[in-house]
Amino acid sequence: MSCRTVFRQIAEREYTNWPVYESTPLYDRTSLAGLESDIRTVSETWFDHECHNSVEGFVCTLPLAYFQFSIHDRYEGATRYQMDTLFRVFVLKELHGWEHETALIDYLETRSELCEQLGFETVPDQSTLWRSWHERFSGDLRETVKTAARAVLIKAQNAGVETPREPARTLRYPGSESGESDPDDQTTLEQAEKITDHVSRVFFPAFSLERGDGCEIHENAYWDLQTYLGLRERLAANEGARSFVYESTRDRTPLGHAHREHIRDLSISEIRKMYRQAVNRLLNEVAETEQFFRAGIVAIDITEADPFTGDRTGHEDEIIGTKEKTDEYAYQWATVQLVGNAVPIVLDARPVRKGETRLEIVEDLLDSAENLVHVDNVLMDREFDSQHVLEMISQRGLSYMVPKRMQTSEKAQAKRLLQSDQDRYETDRKLHLGKNEWHETTLIYRRKENSEHDDHRQYSVFMTNTGSGHLTEYGYRWEIESGYKSIKRFMAATTSKDFGLRFFYFAFACLLYSIWRAVDLLVQVELTGEYEHSPVITADNTLTLLKKETGIG
């Protein structure tokens, strides 16, 4: 019954396709990358169930019947032990960290029930296991065993399940053992190339154009072209497609108009679902480093495209006013992003339409964020200082920090603080929700340093449902503004008024930005064991490597 519950939960998660070989043409039933992805997906949900408190129980139950091991089996003819059985037993060996088969055999000989669950009538001898590992298993399959065991240990440990040993929180890539304590630029770029190659294989399967079988142009060529457009500032699809023909190593590449047509066929909901699936895959990678677990703070904000100067007839609900309430019009997009000490990945993005409330927007984005990561604190700009938004956040058990627009009472209080030369002041406030219901919050007045004003404008007012100790965290919110600058740099140019196309360009740019920051974290952790928030890999480096790894150049 508990197994059925786990697999039903996985099937109902909108951003997860499992098993992956059924959901993308990149993975088939022989794909080791697909097998690794499935093991991560299942183990994450498996150990969250209260009845699942054994890593050995997971190994015995892991569904492997769909996977075709034959291509990775270097033996020919009849053999005594099936590959899936051996795969399980070698994962078990790796879970315990045993270097030799003798320890594994001694362990199994005292656990008849475990042997039965693994499918052994008798325990194999040492020479059989040695030959199976060194001669029968391919080198790639051996690496998958190690990767799978490490993922199981980390997912179990994160869920509070006892593990046989402490998992390594650094990632393994072929040839990654540089041994350098202070890596030079060349070493850093070489490591970035390995990791970018790995990450590109992770995120591409999340996207699909649903074109059916038999298409002459491979679907990845469309995502290659979109990445290529992000490499050149303000490059439109038609011009980019013409250049892409010469720079791509592919035999067939899409034309600009065909590329746009396929993108326009995607609905907003389909784009968001694919985006969340891609981000979930990225998070699965970075979550296996201990540096990631400082996450917990998210920032929600709205950005706008360049002012729209054309005729917006028929698009008034999509090309809306600017945030500064000028007489200009622009497309607007909302995002939720990890900030603070965490790697600044954009967890979700959505368009903003005329008539949507800030409550609807924040609720939608928080639903996505909480499905992907653990959230503690929410930072927002003053345009979100609605009592209903704040009440909703509190009802979720989350804390918030939001600047308040100064009304008459706040201005008066700031003047009193100025007269008494106070730098900081806190007071409780009840915000009316309607029908005699109130939201209790705390107002924090803080004097700005080196303010150019000599009146009440020297002060900022913040609302929070926690103490003033979280006020310093609000400084993290600037990261989302600096992130938007990079994101817009990655966007393809277009004059189209198609809302879906515009949103896709923005969402794909968010993904490229997130890939850059994820690659940077993984490179830093791999080379130094630490994560400094200032990137060591530039965005251009990452996109160039991503271009190379996806068949361009």
Coordinates of C-alpha atoms in Angstrom, one line a residue:
M1 CA 0.0 0.0 0.0
S2 CA 2.8 2.4 0.8
C3 CA 4.5 1.7 -2.5
R4 CA 1.3 2.5 -4.3
T5 CA 1.0 5.8 -2.4
V6 CA 4.5 6.8 -3.4
F7 CA 4.1 6.1 -7.1
R8 CA 0.7 7.8 -7.2
Q9 CA 2.3 10.9 -5.6
I10 CA 5.0 10.9 -8.3
A11 CA 2.5 10.5 -11.1
E12 CA 0.4 13.4 -9.8
R13 CA 3.3 15.8 -9.6
E14 CA 2.8 18.1 -12.5
Y15 CA 6.5 18.9 -13.1
T16 CA 7.7 15.3 -12.9
N17 CA 7.5 12.8 -15.8
W18 CA 8.3 9.3 -14.6
P19 CA 9.7 7.1 -15.8
V20 CA 11.6 9.5 -18.0
Y21 CA 12.1 7.1 -20.9
E22 CA 8.4 7.4 -21.7
S23 CA 8.3 11.2 -21.6
T24 CA 11.2 12.3 -23.8
P25 CA 12.9 11.1 -27.0
L26 CA 16.3 11.7 -25.4
Y27 CA 15.9 8.8 -23.0
D28 CA 15.0 5.3 -24.0
R29 CA 14.8 2.1 -21.9
T30 CA 18.6 1.6 -22.2
S31 CA 19.5 5.2 -21.0
L32 CA 21.6 5.2 -17.8
A33 CA 21.0 9.0 -17.5
G34 CA 17.3 8.1 -17.5
L35 CA 17.8 5.4 -14.9
E36 CA 19.7 7.8 -12.6
S37 CA 16.9 10.4 -13.0
D38 CA 14.3 7.9 -12.1
I39 CA 16.1 6.7 -9.0
R40 CA 16.5 10.3 -7.8
T41 CA 12.8 11.0 -8.4
V42 CA 11.5 7.8 -6.7
S43 CA 13.9 8.0 -3.7
E44 CA 13.0 11.6 -3.0
T45 CA 9.3 10.7 -2.5
W46 CA 10.0 7.2 -1.1
F47 CA 11.8 8.3 2.0
D48 CA 9.2 11.0 2.8
H49 CA 6.7 8.3 3.5
E50 CA 6.5 7.5 7.3
C51 CA 6.7 3.7 6.6
H52 CA 9.9 3.9 4.6
N53 CA 12.9 4.0 7.0
S54 CA 15.3 1.6 5.4
V55 CA 17.7 2.2 2.5
E56 CA 17.9 -1.5 2.0
G57 CA 14.2 -1.7 1.7
F58 CA 14.3 0.9 -1.0
V59 CA 16.9 -1.0 -3.0
C60 CA 14.9 -4.2 -2.9
T61 CA 11.7 -2.4 -4.0
L62 CA 13.1 0.0 -6.7
P63 CA 11.3 -0.7 -10.0
L64 CA 13.8 -1.9 -12.6
A65 CA 11.7 -4.2 -14.7
Y66 CA 11.2 -1.5 -17.4
F67 CA 15.0 -0.9 -17.8
Q68 CA 16.9 -2.8 -20.5
F69 CA 20.3 -3.8 -19.0
S70 CA 21.3 -5.9 -22.0
I71 CA 23.2 -3.2 -23.8
H72 CA 25.4 -2.7 -20.7
D73 CA 25.9 -6.4 -20.2
R74 CA 29.3 -7.5 -21.6
Y75 CA 28.6 -11.2 -21.2
E76 CA 27.1 -13.3 -24.0
G77 CA 25.0 -16.4 -23.5
A78 CA 23.2 -17.7 -20.5
T79 CA 24.2 -16.5 -17.0
R80 CA 23.1 -17.5 -13.5
Y81 CA 22.2 -14.1 -12.2
Q82 CA 20.1 -11.4 -13.9
M83 CA 21.5 -7.9 -14.4
D84 CA 18.8 -6.2 -12.4
T85 CA 19.6 -8.5 -9.4
L86 CA 23.3 -7.7 -9.6
F87 CA 22.5 -4.0 -10.0
R88 CA 20.6 -4.0 -6.7
V89 CA 23.3 -5.9 -4.9
F90 CA 26.1 -3.6 -6.1
V91 CA 24.0 -0.6 -5.1
L92 CA 23.7 -2.2 -1.7
K93 CA 27.5 -2.6 -1.6
E94 CA 28.1 1.0 -2.5
L95 CA 25.6 2.2 0.1
H96 CA 27.7 0.6 2.8
G97 CA 31.0 1.8 1.2
W98 CA 32.6 -1.7 1.1
E99 CA 35.6 -1.8 -1.1
H100 CA 35.7 -5.6 -1.5
E101 CA 33.0 -8.3 -2.2
T102 CA 33.9 -10.3 1.0
A103 CA 32.3 -7.8 3.3
L104 CA 29.1 -7.8 1.1
I105 CA 29.0 -11.6 1.2
D106 CA 29.5 -11.8 4.9
Y107 CA 26.6 -9.3 5.3
L108 CA 24.2 -11.2 3.1
E109 CA 25.0 -14.6 4.6
T110 CA 23.5 -13.5 7.9
R111 CA 20.4 -11.9 6.3
S112 CA 18.3 -14.6 4.6
E113 CA 15.3 -12.4 4.3
L114 CA 17.3 -9.7 2.5
C115 CA 18.7 -12.3 0.1
E116 CA 15.2 -13.5 -0.7
Q117 CA 14.1 -9.9 -1.4
L118 CA 17.1 -9.4 -3.7
G119 CA 16.3 -12.6 -5.6
F120 CA 19.2 -14.8 -4.4
E121 CA 18.5 -18.4 -3.7
T122 CA 22.1 -18.7 -2.5
V123 CA 24.7 -16.0 -1.9
P124 CA 27.1 -15.7 -4.9
D125 CA 30.7 -16.4 -4.2
Q126 CA 33.4 -13.7 -4.2
S127 CA 34.8 -14.6 -7.6
T128 CA 31.4 -14.4 -9.2
L129 CA 30.7 -11.0 -7.8
W130 CA 34.2 -9.7 -8.7
R131 CA 33.8 -10.8 -12.3
S132 CA 30.3 -9.4 -12.6
W133 CA 31.5 -6.0 -11.4
H134 CA 34.8 -5.8 -13.3
E135 CA 34.1 -7.8 -16.4
R136 CA 30.3 -8.0 -16.9
F137 CA 29.2 -4.5 -16.0
S138 CA 30.3 -1.8 -18.4
G139 CA 32.3 1.2 -17.0
D140 CA 29.3 3.5 -17.5
L141 CA 27.0 1.1 -15.6
R142 CA 29.5 0.9 -12.7
E143 CA 29.4 4.7 -12.5
T144 CA 25.6 4.6 -12.5
V145 CA 25.7 2.3 -9.5
K146 CA 27.8 4.7 -7.6
T147 CA 25.7 7.7 -8.6
A148 CA 22.5 5.9 -7.7
A149 CA 23.8 4.8 -4.3
R150 CA 25.0 8.4 -3.5
A151 CA 21.6 9.8 -4.5
V152 CA 19.8 7.2 -2.3
L153 CA 22.0 8.1 0.7
I154 CA 21.4 11.8 0.3
K155 CA 17.6 11.5 -0.2
A156 CA 17.4 9.2 2.8
Q157 CA 19.5 11.5 5.0
N158 CA 17.5 14.6 4.0
A159 CA 14.4 12.8 5.1
G160 CA 15.9 11.8 8.5
V161 CA 16.3 8.1 7.6
E162 CA 19.4 6.4 9.1
T163 CA 22.0 5.6 6.5
P164 CA 25.0 3.1 6.6
R165 CA 27.5 5.9 5.9
E166 CA 27.8 9.7 5.3
P167 CA 27.2 10.5 1.6
A168 CA 29.8 12.6 -0.2
R169 CA 28.2 16.0 -0.9
T170 CA 30.4 16.7 -4.0
L171 CA 29.4 15.6 -7.4
R172 CA 31.3 13.1 -9.6
Y173 CA 32.1 13.8 -13.2
P174 CA 34.4 11.8 -15.5
G175 CA 37.9 13.2 -15.1
S176 CA 36.9 15.7 -12.4
E177 CA 39.6 14.8 -9.9
S178 CA 41.8 17.8 -10.5
G179 CA 43.5 17.8 -7.1
E180 CA 44.1 21.6 -7.3
S181 CA 43.6 23.6 -4.1
D182 CA 43.5 26.9 -6.0
P183 CA 42.3 26.2 -9.5
D184 CA 43.5 28.4 -12.4
D185 CA 41.2 29.7 -15.1
Q186 CA 41.9 26.8 -17.5
T187 CA 41.1 24.2 -14.8
T188 CA 37.9 26.1 -13.9
L189 CA 36.8 26.2 -17.6
E190 CA 37.6 22.5 -18.1
Q191 CA 35.5 21.7 -15.1
A192 CA 32.7 24.0 -16.3
E193 CA 32.7 22.2 -19.6
K194 CA 32.2 18.8 -18.0
I195 CA 29.4 20.0 -15.7
T196 CA 27.7 22.0 -18.5
D197 CA 27.7 18.9 -20.6
H198 CA 26.0 17.0 -17.7
V199 CA 23.5 19.8 -16.9
S200 CA 22.5 20.1 -20.6
R201 CA 21.6 16.4 -20.6
V202 CA 19.5 17.1 -17.5
F203 CA 17.4 20.0 -18.6
F204 CA 16.8 19.4 -22.3
P205 CA 14.5 16.4 -21.7
A206 CA 12.1 18.7 -19.8
F207 CA 11.0 20.4 -23.1
S208 CA 8.8 18.9 -25.8
L209 CA 7.1 20.4 -28.9
E210 CA 4.8 17.3 -29.2
R211 CA 5.5 17.1 -33.0
G212 CA 5.0 13.4 -33.3
D213 CA 7.3 10.8 -34.8
G214 CA 9.2 11.0 -38.1
C215 CA 10.2 14.6 -38.1
E216 CA 13.3 15.3 -40.1
I217 CA 14.6 18.1 -37.8
H218 CA 15.5 16.8 -34.3
E219 CA 13.5 18.5 -31.6
N220 CA 16.7 19.4 -29.8
A221 CA 17.6 21.6 -32.7
Y222 CA 14.8 24.0 -31.7
W223 CA 16.2 24.3 -28.2
D224 CA 19.7 24.7 -29.6
L225 CA 18.5 27.6 -31.7
Q226 CA 16.7 29.2 -28.7
T227 CA 20.0 28.9 -26.7
Y228 CA 21.9 30.3 -29.7
L229 CA 19.5 33.3 -29.8
G230 CA 20.3 33.9 -26.1
L231 CA 24.1 34.1 -26.9
R232 CA 23.7 37.2 -29.1
E233 CA 22.1 40.3 -27.6
R234 CA 18.8 41.3 -29.3
L235 CA 19.0 38.6 -31.9
A236 CA 15.7 37.7 -33.6
A237 CA 14.7 34.3 -34.8
N238 CA 14.9 34.8 -38.5
E239 CA 18.3 36.4 -38.4
G240 CA 19.5 33.9 -35.8
A241 CA 18.2 30.9 -37.8
R242 CA 20.2 32.0 -40.9
S243 CA 23.4 32.3 -38.8
F244 CA 22.6 29.1 -37.0
V245 CA 22.8 27.1 -40.3
Y246 CA 26.5 27.9 -40.6
E247 CA 27.5 27.6 -36.9
S248 CA 25.5 24.4 -36.1
T249 CA 27.0 20.9 -36.5
R250 CA 23.6 19.6 -37.3
D251 CA 22.6 18.5 -40.8
R252 CA 19.1 20.1 -40.5
T253 CA 18.2 23.1 -38.5
P254 CA 14.8 24.9 -38.2
L255 CA 14.0 28.1 -40.1
G256 CA 13.0 31.1 -38.1
H257 CA 9.3 31.1 -39.0
A258 CA 9.0 27.4 -38.3
H259 CA 10.7 27.9 -34.9
R260 CA 8.2 30.6 -34.0
E261 CA 5.2 28.6 -35.2
H262 CA 6.1 25.6 -33.0
I263 CA 6.7 27.9 -30.0
R264 CA 3.3 29.7 -30.6
D265 CA 1.6 26.3 -30.5
L266 CA 2.6 25.9 -26.8
S267 CA 0.1 27.2 -24.3
I268 CA 1.2 29.3 -21.3
S269 CA 0.4 26.3 -19.0
E270 CA 2.5 24.0 -21.1
I271 CA 5.4 26.3 -21.0
R272 CA 5.2 26.7 -17.3
K273 CA 4.9 23.0 -16.7
M274 CA 8.0 22.3 -18.9
Y275 CA 9.8 25.1 -17.1
R276 CA 9.1 23.7 -13.6
Q277 CA 10.2 20.2 -14.8
A278 CA 13.5 21.6 -16.1
V279 CA 14.1 23.5 -12.8
N280 CA 13.2 20.4 -10.8
R281 CA 15.9 18.6 -12.7
L282 CA 18.4 21.4 -12.0
L283 CA 17.5 21.4 -8.3
N284 CA 18.0 17.6 -8.1
E285 CA 21.6 18.3 -9.2
V286 CA 22.4 21.2 -6.9
A287 CA 20.5 19.6 -4.0
E288 CA 23.1 16.9 -3.7
T289 CA 25.6 19.4 -2.5
E290 CA 25.5 20.5 1.2
Q291 CA 25.9 24.1 0.1
F292 CA 22.4 24.1 -1.4
F293 CA 20.8 23.4 2.0
R294 CA 21.2 27.0 3.1
A295 CA 18.1 27.6 0.9
G296 CA 14.9 28.8 2.4
I297 CA 14.5 32.5 1.3
V298 CA 12.6 33.3 -1.9
A299 CA 11.9 36.7 -3.5
I300 CA 8.8 37.4 -5.6
D301 CA 8.9 40.3 -8.0
I302 CA 7.5 41.6 -11.3
T303 CA 9.6 42.8 -14.2
E304 CA 8.5 44.4 -17.4
A305 CA 9.7 44.3 -21.0
D306 CA 10.8 47.4 -22.9
P307 CA 8.0 49.8 -23.4
F308 CA 5.7 48.8 -26.2
T309 CA 5.3 51.4 -28.9
G310 CA 3.1 49.7 -31.5
D311 CA -0.7 49.3 -31.8
R312 CA -1.9 47.1 -28.9
T313 CA -5.5 46.8 -30.1
G314 CA -6.9 43.4 -29.1
H315 CA -4.0 42.9 -26.7
E316 CA -5.0 45.4 -24.0
D317 CA -5.2 42.6 -21.3
E318 CA -1.6 41.5 -22.1
I319 CA 0.3 44.7 -23.0
I320 CA -0.5 46.5 -19.7
G321 CA 0.8 49.6 -18.0
T322 CA 4.2 49.9 -16.4
K323 CA 4.9 49.4 -12.7
E324 CA 5.7 53.1 -12.3
K325 CA 2.2 54.1 -13.5
T326 CA 3.5 56.1 -16.5
D327 CA 1.5 56.5 -19.7
E328 CA 3.6 53.7 -21.3
Y329 CA 2.6 50.1 -21.9
A330 CA 4.6 46.9 -21.6
Y331 CA 4.4 43.2 -21.1
Q332 CA 4.9 42.1 -17.5
W333 CA 6.3 38.9 -16.0
A334 CA 6.4 37.7 -12.4
T335 CA 9.0 35.3 -10.9
V336 CA 9.9 33.6 -7.7
Q337 CA 13.6 33.1 -7.1
L338 CA 15.9 31.7 -4.5
V339 CA 17.9 34.4 -2.8
G340 CA 20.2 34.8 0.1
N341 CA 23.0 32.3 0.5
A342 CA 21.3 29.9 -1.9
V343 CA 22.1 29.6 -5.6
P344 CA 19.8 32.2 -7.2
I345 CA 17.7 29.9 -9.4
V346 CA 14.4 31.2 -10.8
L347 CA 11.9 28.6 -9.5
D348 CA 9.0 29.7 -11.6
A349 CA 7.8 32.4 -14.0
R350 CA 4.4 33.5 -15.1
P351 CA 2.9 36.3 -17.2
V352 CA 0.9 39.1 -15.6
R353 CA -2.5 40.0 -17.2
K354 CA -4.7 42.9 -16.7
G355 CA -7.1 42.4 -13.8
E356 CA -5.0 39.8 -11.9
T357 CA -4.6 40.6 -8.2
R358 CA -1.3 40.5 -6.4
L359 CA -2.8 37.9 -4.1
E360 CA -3.4 35.6 -7.1
I361 CA 0.1 36.1 -8.4
V362 CA 1.8 35.5 -5.1
E363 CA -0.3 32.5 -4.3
D364 CA 0.4 30.9 -7.6
L365 CA 4.2 31.4 -7.4
L366 CA 4.4 30.2 -3.8
D367 CA 2.5 27.1 -4.8
S368 CA 5.2 26.4 -7.3
A369 CA 8.1 27.3 -5.0
E370 CA 6.9 25.1 -2.1
N371 CA 6.5 22.2 -4.5
L372 CA 10.1 22.5 -5.4
V373 CA 12.0 23.6 -2.3
H374 CA 11.6 24.2 1.4
V375 CA 10.6 27.9 1.9
D376 CA 11.0 29.8 5.2
N377 CA 10.9 33.5 4.3
V378 CA 9.3 35.5 1.5
L379 CA 10.7 38.9 0.4
M380 CA 8.6 41.2 -1.8
D381 CA 8.6 44.7 -3.1
R382 CA 6.2 47.4 -1.8
E383 CA 3.8 46.8 -4.6
F384 CA 2.8 43.6 -2.7
D385 CA 2.0 45.4 0.6
S386 CA -1.5 44.1 0.6
Q387 CA -2.9 42.8 3.9
H388 CA -4.6 39.9 2.1
V389 CA -1.2 38.9 0.6
L390 CA 0.5 39.0 4.0
E391 CA -2.3 37.1 5.6
M392 CA -2.1 34.3 3.0
I393 CA 1.7 34.0 3.6
S394 CA 1.2 33.8 7.3
Q395 CA -1.5 31.2 6.9
R396 CA 1.1 29.0 5.1
G397 CA 3.3 29.3 8.2
L398 CA 5.9 31.4 6.3
S399 CA 7.5 34.6 7.4
Y400 CA 7.7 37.7 5.2
M401 CA 9.4 41.1 4.9
V402 CA 7.8 43.7 2.7
P403 CA 8.4 47.5 2.5
K404 CA 5.2 49.5 3.2
R405 CA 4.1 52.5 1.2
M406 CA 4.0 55.4 3.7
Q407 CA 0.6 56.8 4.4
T408 CA -0.4 59.7 6.6
S409 CA 0.2 57.8 9.9
E410 CA 3.5 56.4 8.8
K411 CA 4.7 59.8 7.7
A412 CA 3.7 61.3 11.0
Q413 CA 5.6 58.6 13.0
A414 CA 8.7 59.1 10.8
K415 CA 8.6 62.9 11.6
R416 CA 8.4 62.1 15.3
L417 CA 11.4 59.7 15.0
L418 CA 13.3 62.4 13.1
Q419 CA 12.7 64.9 15.9
S420 CA 13.9 62.5 18.6
D421 CA 16.8 61.4 16.4
Q422 CA 15.9 57.7 16.5
D423 CA 17.3 55.3 13.9
R424 CA 15.0 52.4 14.5
Y425 CA 11.5 51.9 15.8
E426 CA 9.1 48.9 16.0
T427 CA 5.3 48.9 16.6
D428 CA 2.5 46.3 16.2
R429 CA -0.2 47.1 13.7
K430 CA -3.5 45.4 12.8
L431 CA -4.5 45.5 9.1
H432 CA -8.2 45.2 8.3
L433 CA -9.1 42.2 6.2
G434 CA -12.9 42.8 6.2
K435 CA -15.8 41.4 8.1
N436 CA -14.2 42.2 11.5
E437 CA -11.1 40.2 10.6
W438 CA -7.6 41.5 11.0
H439 CA -4.0 40.7 10.1
E440 CA -1.5 41.4 12.8
T441 CA 1.9 42.6 11.6
T442 CA 4.9 44.5 12.9
L443 CA 6.0 47.8 11.4
I444 CA 9.7 48.5 11.5
Y445 CA 11.0 52.0 10.8
R446 CA 14.6 52.2 9.7
R447 CA 16.6 55.3 9.0
K448 CA 18.5 55.3 5.8
E449 CA 22.2 55.9 5.8
N450 CA 23.4 59.0 4.0
S451 CA 19.9 60.0 2.9
E452 CA 19.6 63.0 0.6
H453 CA 16.3 64.0 2.3
D454 CA 15.9 66.1 5.5
D455 CA 12.3 65.1 6.3
H456 CA 10.3 61.9 6.9
R457 CA 11.7 60.4 3.7
Q458 CA 14.9 59.6 5.6
Y459 CA 13.0 56.5 6.9
S460 CA 11.8 53.3 5.3
V461 CA 9.0 51.3 6.8
F462 CA 8.9 47.5 6.6
M463 CA 6.1 45.0 7.5
T464 CA 7.0 41.6 8.9
N465 CA 5.4 38.8 11.0
T466 CA 8.8 38.1 12.6
G467 CA 11.3 40.2 14.6
S468 CA 13.5 42.9 13.2
G469 CA 16.4 40.4 13.0
H470 CA 15.1 39.4 9.6
L471 CA 15.4 43.0 8.3
T472 CA 18.9 42.4 7.1
E473 CA 17.6 39.6 4.9
Y474 CA 15.7 42.1 2.8
G475 CA 18.9 43.2 1.3
Y476 CA 19.0 39.9 -0.5
R477 CA 16.1 41.1 -2.6
W478 CA 18.4 43.2 -4.8
E479 CA 19.7 39.9 -6.3
I480 CA 16.4 39.5 -8.2
E481 CA 16.8 42.9 -9.8
S482 CA 20.4 42.2 -10.9
G483 CA 19.2 38.8 -12.0
Y484 CA 16.6 40.4 -14.3
K485 CA 19.3 42.3 -16.1
S486 CA 21.1 39.0 -17.0
I487 CA 17.8 37.3 -17.9
K488 CA 16.8 40.1 -20.3
R489 CA 20.3 39.8 -21.8
F490 CA 19.5 36.2 -22.7
M491 CA 16.2 36.9 -24.4
A492 CA 15.7 36.6 -28.1
A493 CA 14.4 39.8 -29.9
T494 CA 10.9 39.8 -31.4
T495 CA 8.3 42.3 -32.6
S496 CA 5.5 39.7 -32.3
K497 CA 2.5 40.5 -30.1
D498 CA 1.9 36.7 -29.6
F499 CA 1.6 36.4 -25.8
G500 CA 2.7 32.8 -25.6
L501 CA 5.8 33.5 -27.8
R502 CA 6.8 36.5 -25.7
F503 CA 6.4 34.5 -22.5
F504 CA 8.4 31.6 -23.8
Y505 CA 11.3 33.9 -24.7
F506 CA 11.3 35.3 -21.2
A507 CA 10.9 31.8 -19.5
F508 CA 13.7 30.3 -21.6
A509 CA 15.9 33.2 -20.7
C510 CA 15.1 32.6 -17.0
L511 CA 16.2 28.9 -17.5
L512 CA 19.5 29.9 -19.2
Y513 CA 20.2 32.2 -16.2
S514 CA 19.3 29.5 -13.7
I515 CA 21.6 27.0 -15.6
W516 CA 24.4 29.5 -15.4
R517 CA 24.1 29.9 -11.7
A518 CA 23.7 26.2 -11.1
V519 CA 26.8 25.4 -13.2
D520 CA 28.7 28.0 -11.3
L521 CA 27.7 26.5 -7.9
L522 CA 28.7 23.0 -9.1
V523 CA 32.0 24.1 -10.4
Q524 CA 32.9 25.9 -7.2
V525 CA 31.9 23.0 -5.0
E526 CA 33.8 20.5 -7.2
L527 CA 37.0 22.5 -7.3
T528 CA 37.1 24.1 -3.8
G529 CA 34.4 22.4 -1.7
E530 CA 32.9 25.9 -1.0
Y531 CA 30.3 28.2 -2.6
E532 CA 30.9 31.9 -2.8
H533 CA 28.0 33.9 -4.1
S534 CA 30.0 35.9 -6.6
P535 CA 30.2 33.7 -9.8
V536 CA 33.6 32.3 -10.9
I537 CA 32.0 31.3 -14.3
T538 CA 30.6 34.0 -16.4
A539 CA 27.3 33.8 -18.1
D540 CA 28.9 34.0 -21.5
N541 CA 31.3 31.1 -20.6
T542 CA 28.3 28.9 -19.6
L543 CA 26.2 29.7 -22.7
T544 CA 29.2 29.2 -25.0
L545 CA 29.8 25.8 -23.4
L546 CA 26.1 25.0 -23.5
K547 CA 26.1 25.9 -27.2
K548 CA 29.0 23.6 -27.7
E549 CA 27.4 20.7 -25.8
T550 CA 24.1 21.0 -27.6
G551 CA 25.5 20.6 -31.1
I552 CA 26.5 24.1 -32.1
G553 CA 30.1 24.8 -32.9

